CSV table of C-alpha atoms in Angstrom, one decimal:
chain,number,residue,atom,x,y,z
L,22,MET,CA,7.8,47.2,17.1
L,23,ALA,CA,9.2,44.2,18.9
L,24,ALA,CA,6.8,44.8,22.4
L,25,ASP,CA,3.9,44.2,20.0
L,26,ALA,CA,5.4,41.3,18.4
L,27,SER,CA,6.2,39.9,21.9
L,28,PRO,CA,2.5,38.7,22.8
L,29,THR,CA,2.4,36.7,19.6
L,30,ILE,CA,5.4,35.1,19.9
L,31,GLY,CA,4.6,33.8,23.4
L,32,GLN,CA,1.3,32.6,21.9
L,33,LEU,CA,2.8,30.6,19.4
L,34,LEU,CA,5.7,29.3,21.9
L,35,ALA,CA,2.5,28.1,23.9
L,36,TRP,CA,0.9,26.4,21.5
L,37,ALA,CA,3.9,24.5,20.2
L,38,PRO,CA,3.3,21.6,22.4
L,39,ALA,CA,0.3,21.0,21.1
L,40,PHE,CA,1.1,21.8,17.5
L,41,VAL,CA,3.4,18.6,18.0
L,42,ILE,CA,0.7,16.4,19.7
L,43,VAL,CA,-1.7,17.2,16.5
L,44,LEU,CA,1.1,16.8,14.2
L,45,ALA,CA,2.1,13.1,15.7
L,46,ARG,CA,-1.2,12.0,14.6
L,47,VAL,CA,-1.8,14.1,11.6
L,48,GLY,CA,1.6,13.0,10.1
L,49,ALA,CA,1.2,9.4,10.5
L,50,VAL,CA,-2.3,9.2,9.1
L,51,MET,CA,-0.8,11.2,6.1
L,52,ALA,CA,1.7,8.3,5.8
L,53,LEU,CA,-0.6,6.0,5.1
L,54,MET,CA,-3.6,7.9,3.6
L,55,PRO,CA,-5.3,6.4,0.4
L,56,GLY,CA,-4.5,8.7,-2.5
L,57,LEU,CA,-1.3,10.5,-0.5
L,58,GLY,CA,0.1,8.2,0.9
L,59,GLU,CA,1.4,5.9,-1.8
L,60,SER,CA,4.9,4.9,-2.4
L,61,THR,CA,4.9,7.3,-5.9
L,62,SER,CA,3.3,10.4,-3.7
L,63,PRO,CA,6.2,13.2,-2.9
L,64,ALA,CA,7.1,12.9,1.0
L,65,ILE,CA,7.4,16.9,0.7
L,66,VAL,CA,3.7,17.2,-0.5
L,67,ARG,CA,2.8,14.7,2.2
L,68,ILE,CA,4.3,16.6,4.8
L,69,GLY,CA,3.3,20.0,4.0
L,70,LEU,CA,-0.3,18.6,3.8
L,71,ALA,CA,0.5,17.2,7.6
L,72,LEU,CA,1.8,20.6,8.5
L,73,CYS,CA,-0.9,22.6,7.2
L,74,LEU,CA,-3.7,20.6,8.7
L,75,SER,CA,-2.0,20.7,12.2
L,76,VAL,CA,-2.2,24.3,12.0
L,77,LEU,CA,-5.6,24.4,11.2
L,78,LEU,CA,-6.6,21.8,13.7
L,79,VAL,CA,-4.8,23.2,16.6
L,80,PRO,CA,-6.5,26.3,17.1
L,81,VAL,CA,-10.4,24.0,16.8
L,82,LEU,CA,-8.4,21.5,19.2
L,83,SER,CA,-6.9,23.4,21.7
L,84,ALA,CA,-9.6,23.1,24.4
L,85,THR,CA,-9.4,19.6,24.2
L,86,LEU,CA,-5.6,19.0,24.4
L,87,PRO,CA,-4.1,17.7,27.4
L,88,PRO,CA,-2.0,20.1,29.3
L,89,VAL,CA,1.8,19.7,28.7
L,90,PRO,CA,3.7,17.3,30.9
L,91,GLU,CA,6.2,18.8,32.8
L,92,ILE,CA,8.8,15.8,32.5
L,93,GLY,CA,9.6,15.4,28.9
L,94,LEU,CA,9.5,11.5,29.1
L,95,ASN,CA,5.6,12.2,29.8
L,96,MET,CA,5.3,14.4,26.2
L,97,ALA,CA,7.8,11.6,24.4
L,98,LEU,CA,4.9,9.0,25.5
L,99,VAL,CA,1.9,11.2,24.4
L,100,VAL,CA,3.6,11.8,21.5
L,101,ALA,CA,4.3,8.1,20.7
L,102,GLY,CA,0.5,7.7,21.8
L,103,GLU,CA,-0.7,9.7,18.9
L,104,VAL,CA,1.5,8.3,16.1
L,105,VAL,CA,0.2,4.6,17.1
L,106,THR,CA,-3.1,6.3,17.0
L,107,GLY,CA,-2.4,7.9,13.6
L,108,LEU,CA,-0.9,4.6,12.4
L,109,TRP,CA,-4.1,2.9,13.2
L,110,PHE,CA,-6.4,5.1,11.5
L,111,GLY,CA,-4.4,5.3,8.6
L,112,TRP,CA,-3.8,1.4,8.2
L,113,LEU,CA,-7.7,1.1,8.4
L,114,ALA,CA,-8.4,3.4,5.5
L,115,ARG,CA,-5.1,2.0,3.6
L,116,MET,CA,-6.7,-1.6,4.0
L,117,ILE,CA,-10.1,-0.6,2.6
L,118,THR,CA,-8.5,0.9,-0.5
L,119,LEU,CA,-6.2,-2.3,-1.2
L,120,ALA,CA,-9.4,-4.4,-1.9
L,121,LEU,CA,-9.3,-3.8,-5.8
L,122,PRO,CA,-5.4,-4.2,-6.4
L,123,ILE,CA,-5.7,-7.9,-4.2
L,124,ALA,CA,-8.8,-8.7,-6.8
L,125,ALA,CA,-6.5,-8.1,-9.9
L,126,GLN,CA,-3.7,-10.3,-8.0
L,127,PHE,CA,-6.0,-12.8,-8.2
L,128,VAL,CA,-7.5,-12.5,-11.7
L,129,ALA,CA,-4.0,-12.6,-13.0
L,130,TYR,CA,-3.3,-15.6,-11.3
L,131,LEU,CA,-6.8,-16.9,-12.6
L,132,LEU,CA,-5.7,-15.6,-16.7
L,133,GLY,CA,-2.6,-16.8,-16.5
L,134,LEU,CA,-0.8,-13.9,-16.8
L,135,SER,CA,1.1,-14.4,-13.9
L,136,SER,CA,2.8,-17.3,-11.9
L,137,VAL,CA,4.0,-17.8,-7.9
L,138,LEU,CA,6.8,-20.3,-9.3
L,139,GLN,CA,8.1,-17.3,-11.8
L,140,PRO,CA,7.9,-14.0,-10.0
L,141,ASP,CA,8.5,-10.6,-12.1
L,142,ALA,CA,11.8,-9.3,-11.3
L,143,ASP,CA,10.7,-5.6,-11.6
L,144,LEU,CA,7.2,-5.8,-9.9
L,145,GLY,CA,8.2,-7.9,-7.4
L,146,ALA,CA,7.7,-11.5,-5.7
L,147,GLN,CA,4.0,-10.5,-4.2
L,148,SER,CA,2.9,-7.9,-7.4
L,149,THR,CA,1.6,-8.7,-11.1
L,150,ALA,CA,1.4,-6.1,-14.0
L,151,LEU,CA,-2.5,-6.2,-13.7
L,152,ALA,CA,-2.1,-5.5,-9.7
L,153,ARG,CA,0.2,-3.1,-10.5
L,154,LEU,CA,-1.9,-1.2,-13.1
L,155,PHE,CA,-5.3,-1.5,-10.6
L,156,GLU,CA,-3.0,0.3,-7.8
L,157,LEU,CA,-2.2,3.0,-9.7
L,158,ALA,CA,-5.7,3.7,-10.4
L,159,VAL,CA,-7.1,3.6,-6.6
L,160,PRO,CA,-5.1,7.0,-6.2
L,161,VAL,CA,-6.5,8.5,-9.3
L,162,ILE,CA,-10.1,7.4,-8.1
L,163,VAL,CA,-9.9,8.6,-4.4
L,164,LEU,CA,-8.8,11.8,-5.7
L,165,ALA,CA,-11.0,12.5,-8.5
L,166,SER,CA,-14.2,11.3,-6.5
L,167,GLY,CA,-13.5,13.0,-3.7
L,168,LEU,CA,-13.2,9.9,-1.3
L,169,TYR,CA,-10.1,11.6,0.6
L,170,THR,CA,-12.7,14.1,1.9
L,171,LEU,CA,-14.1,11.2,4.0
L,172,VAL,CA,-10.9,10.4,5.6
L,173,LEU,CA,-10.5,13.9,6.7
L,174,ARG,CA,-13.7,14.1,8.2
L,175,ALA,CA,-13.0,10.7,9.9
L,176,LEU,CA,-9.5,11.9,11.3
L,177,VAL,CA,-11.1,15.4,12.6
L,178,GLY,CA,-13.5,13.0,14.3
L,179,LEU,CA,-11.0,11.0,15.8
L,180,PHE,CA,-9.6,13.8,17.9
L,181,ALA,CA,-13.3,13.6,19.9
L,182,LEU,CA,-13.1,9.7,19.6
L,183,ILE,CA,-10.1,9.5,21.1
L,184,PRO,CA,-8.7,12.7,22.6
L,185,PRO,CA,-4.9,13.6,22.6
L,186,GLY,CA,-2.9,11.9,25.5
L,187,HIS,CA,-5.3,8.9,25.4
L,188,MET,CA,-4.2,5.3,24.2
L,189,LEU,CA,-5.8,3.8,21.5
L,190,PRO,CA,-8.3,0.9,23.3
L,191,ALA,CA,-6.4,-2.1,22.5
L,192,GLY,CA,-9.1,-4.6,22.4
L,193,ASP,CA,-11.4,-2.0,20.2
L,194,GLY,CA,-8.3,-1.4,17.7
L,195,ALA,CA,-8.1,-4.7,17.5
L,196,GLN,CA,-11.5,-6.1,16.7
L,197,ALA,CA,-11.4,-3.0,14.1
L,198,ALA,CA,-8.5,-3.9,12.5
L,199,LEU,CA,-9.9,-8.0,12.3
L,200,GLN,CA,-13.0,-6.7,11.1
L,201,VAL,CA,-11.6,-4.5,8.0
L,202,VAL,CA,-9.0,-7.4,6.9
L,203,GLY,CA,-11.8,-9.6,6.8
L,204,SER,CA,-13.8,-7.5,4.8
L,205,THR,CA,-11.4,-6.4,2.6
L,206,PHE,CA,-10.5,-9.8,1.4
L,207,ALA,CA,-14.2,-10.8,0.8
L,208,LEU,CA,-14.8,-7.9,-1.2
L,209,ALA,CA,-11.7,-8.9,-3.1
L,210,LEU,CA,-12.6,-12.2,-3.9
L,211,GLN,CA,-16.2,-10.5,-4.6
L,212,LEU,CA,-14.7,-8.4,-7.3
L,213,ALA,CA,-12.9,-11.5,-8.9
L,214,SER,CA,-15.6,-13.5,-8.5
L,215,PRO,CA,-16.3,-13.9,-12.3
L,216,PHE,CA,-13.1,-15.0,-13.1
L,217,VAL,CA,-13.0,-17.6,-10.2
L,218,VAL,CA,-16.2,-19.0,-11.7
L,219,ALA,CA,-14.6,-18.6,-15.1
L,220,ALA,CA,-11.3,-20.3,-14.1
L,221,ILE,CA,-13.1,-23.1,-12.7
L,222,ALA,CA,-15.0,-23.8,-15.5
L,223,TRP,CA,-12.5,-23.5,-18.1
L,224,TYR,CA,-9.9,-26.3,-16.2
L,225,VAL,CA,-12.8,-28.5,-15.8
L,226,ALA,CA,-13.2,-28.5,-19.1
L,227,MET,CA,-9.7,-28.7,-19.7
L,228,GLY,CA,-9.8,-32.2,-17.3
L,229,GLN,CA,-12.6,-33.6,-19.6
L,230,ILE,CA,-10.2,-33.1,-22.9
L,231,THR,CA,-7.4,-34.6,-21.4
L,232,ARG,CA,-9.6,-38.0,-20.1
L,233,VAL,CA,-10.2,-38.3,-23.8
L,234,MET,CA,-6.9,-37.2,-25.5
L,235,SER,CA,-4.4,-38.1,-22.6
L,236,ARG,CA,-1.3,-37.9,-24.9
L,237,VAL,CA,-2.1,-34.2,-25.9
L,238,GLN,CA,0.1,-31.5,-23.8
L,239,ILE,CA,-3.9,-29.8,-22.6
L,240,PHE,CA,-2.2,-27.2,-20.6
L,241,PHE,CA,-0.1,-25.6,-23.6
L,242,VAL,CA,-2.8,-26.4,-26.2
L,243,MET,CA,-5.5,-24.4,-24.1
L,244,MET,CA,-3.3,-21.4,-22.3
L,245,PRO,CA,-3.7,-19.1,-25.1
L,246,GLY,CA,-7.4,-19.7,-24.9
L,247,GLN,CA,-7.2,-18.9,-21.4
L,248,ILE,CA,-5.2,-15.7,-21.7
L,249,LEU,CA,-7.6,-14.4,-24.5
L,250,GLY,CA,-10.3,-14.8,-22.9
L,251,GLY,CA,-9.6,-13.8,-19.8
L,252,LEU,CA,-8.5,-10.4,-21.6
L,253,VAL,CA,-12.1,-10.4,-23.0
L,254,LEU,CA,-13.9,-11.0,-19.6
L,255,LEU,CA,-11.7,-7.9,-18.4
L,256,SER,CA,-12.3,-5.7,-20.9
L,257,VAL,CA,-16.3,-6.2,-19.7
L,258,ALA,CA,-16.1,-6.8,-16.5
L,259,ALA,CA,-12.9,-4.2,-15.6
L,260,GLY,CA,-15.4,-0.9,-14.9
L,261,ILE,CA,-18.0,-2.9,-13.1
L,262,MET,CA,-15.1,-3.7,-10.5
L,263,ILE,CA,-14.1,-0.4,-10.4
L,264,ALA,CA,-17.5,1.1,-10.1
L,265,VAL,CA,-18.5,-1.6,-7.4
L,266,TRP,CA,-15.2,-1.3,-5.6
L,267,GLN,CA,-15.6,2.6,-5.6
L,268,ARG,CA,-18.8,2.5,-4.3
L,269,GLN,CA,-17.9,0.2,-1.5
L,270,ALA,CA,-14.8,2.1,-0.5
L,271,GLY,CA,-17.0,4.8,0.0
L,272,THR,CA,-19.3,3.3,2.1
L,273,TRP,CA,-16.3,2.1,4.0
L,274,LEU,CA,-14.6,5.3,4.2
L,275,GLY,CA,-17.8,7.1,5.8
L,276,ALA,CA,-17.8,4.7,8.5
L,277,LEU,CA,-14.3,4.7,9.8
L,278,PRO,CA,-14.0,5.8,13.5
L,279,GLY,CA,-14.5,9.0,14.1
L,280,SER,CA,-17.2,9.9,11.2
L,281,GLY,CA,-20.2,9.4,13.0
């Protein structure tokens, strides 16, 4: 029985370096992947999925994987390059999904539900309760709608676009990062645009009332109306914001490097 098992063990040992190379990229992507790379997701789940995907991809990609370097330092450089490529790809996908929480952050400030001068002690200086609510909705939408499959499909294609053993092109990588950051903030502002317009109109009205009744503490008088009106507008626009974001996120995730 030992003689029968030795070829299988030898084949596994031959695939071990290839498995490490693939796992380096896949594991880095899983650390930031939308729906799975959340801070609330169990690390054991991300590790298990990374291992399973790597096991499935190694036989498919074995022909394109580089030969095992004879020097250990060269192998470490190859693995480091794969980690950098995976982090870059996962970060692109992560930035696309951040548009919805960023829009909610804008809305919270415009509604008067948060202040940059008085940060929330529980959520942190750069977060609000409304942004946290939409942030929790993102992985639910990604997993329920199947958007994560677009990321996985692009990840497989990324191995053909940037073969293992090749470094990420610095120029193209930086350009893609700049484009996705600009698109993310543009979409966030578009999602929050109804509240931006309403806030401008509200503050203009406050300024006009202040000119007529200068002795009235207009800010404290009109703040309850601002919050109430903002919540009413949010109840109407929240579903539309999520639907627009989901459609746009599907378009962007379907255009990730490697999707073509």
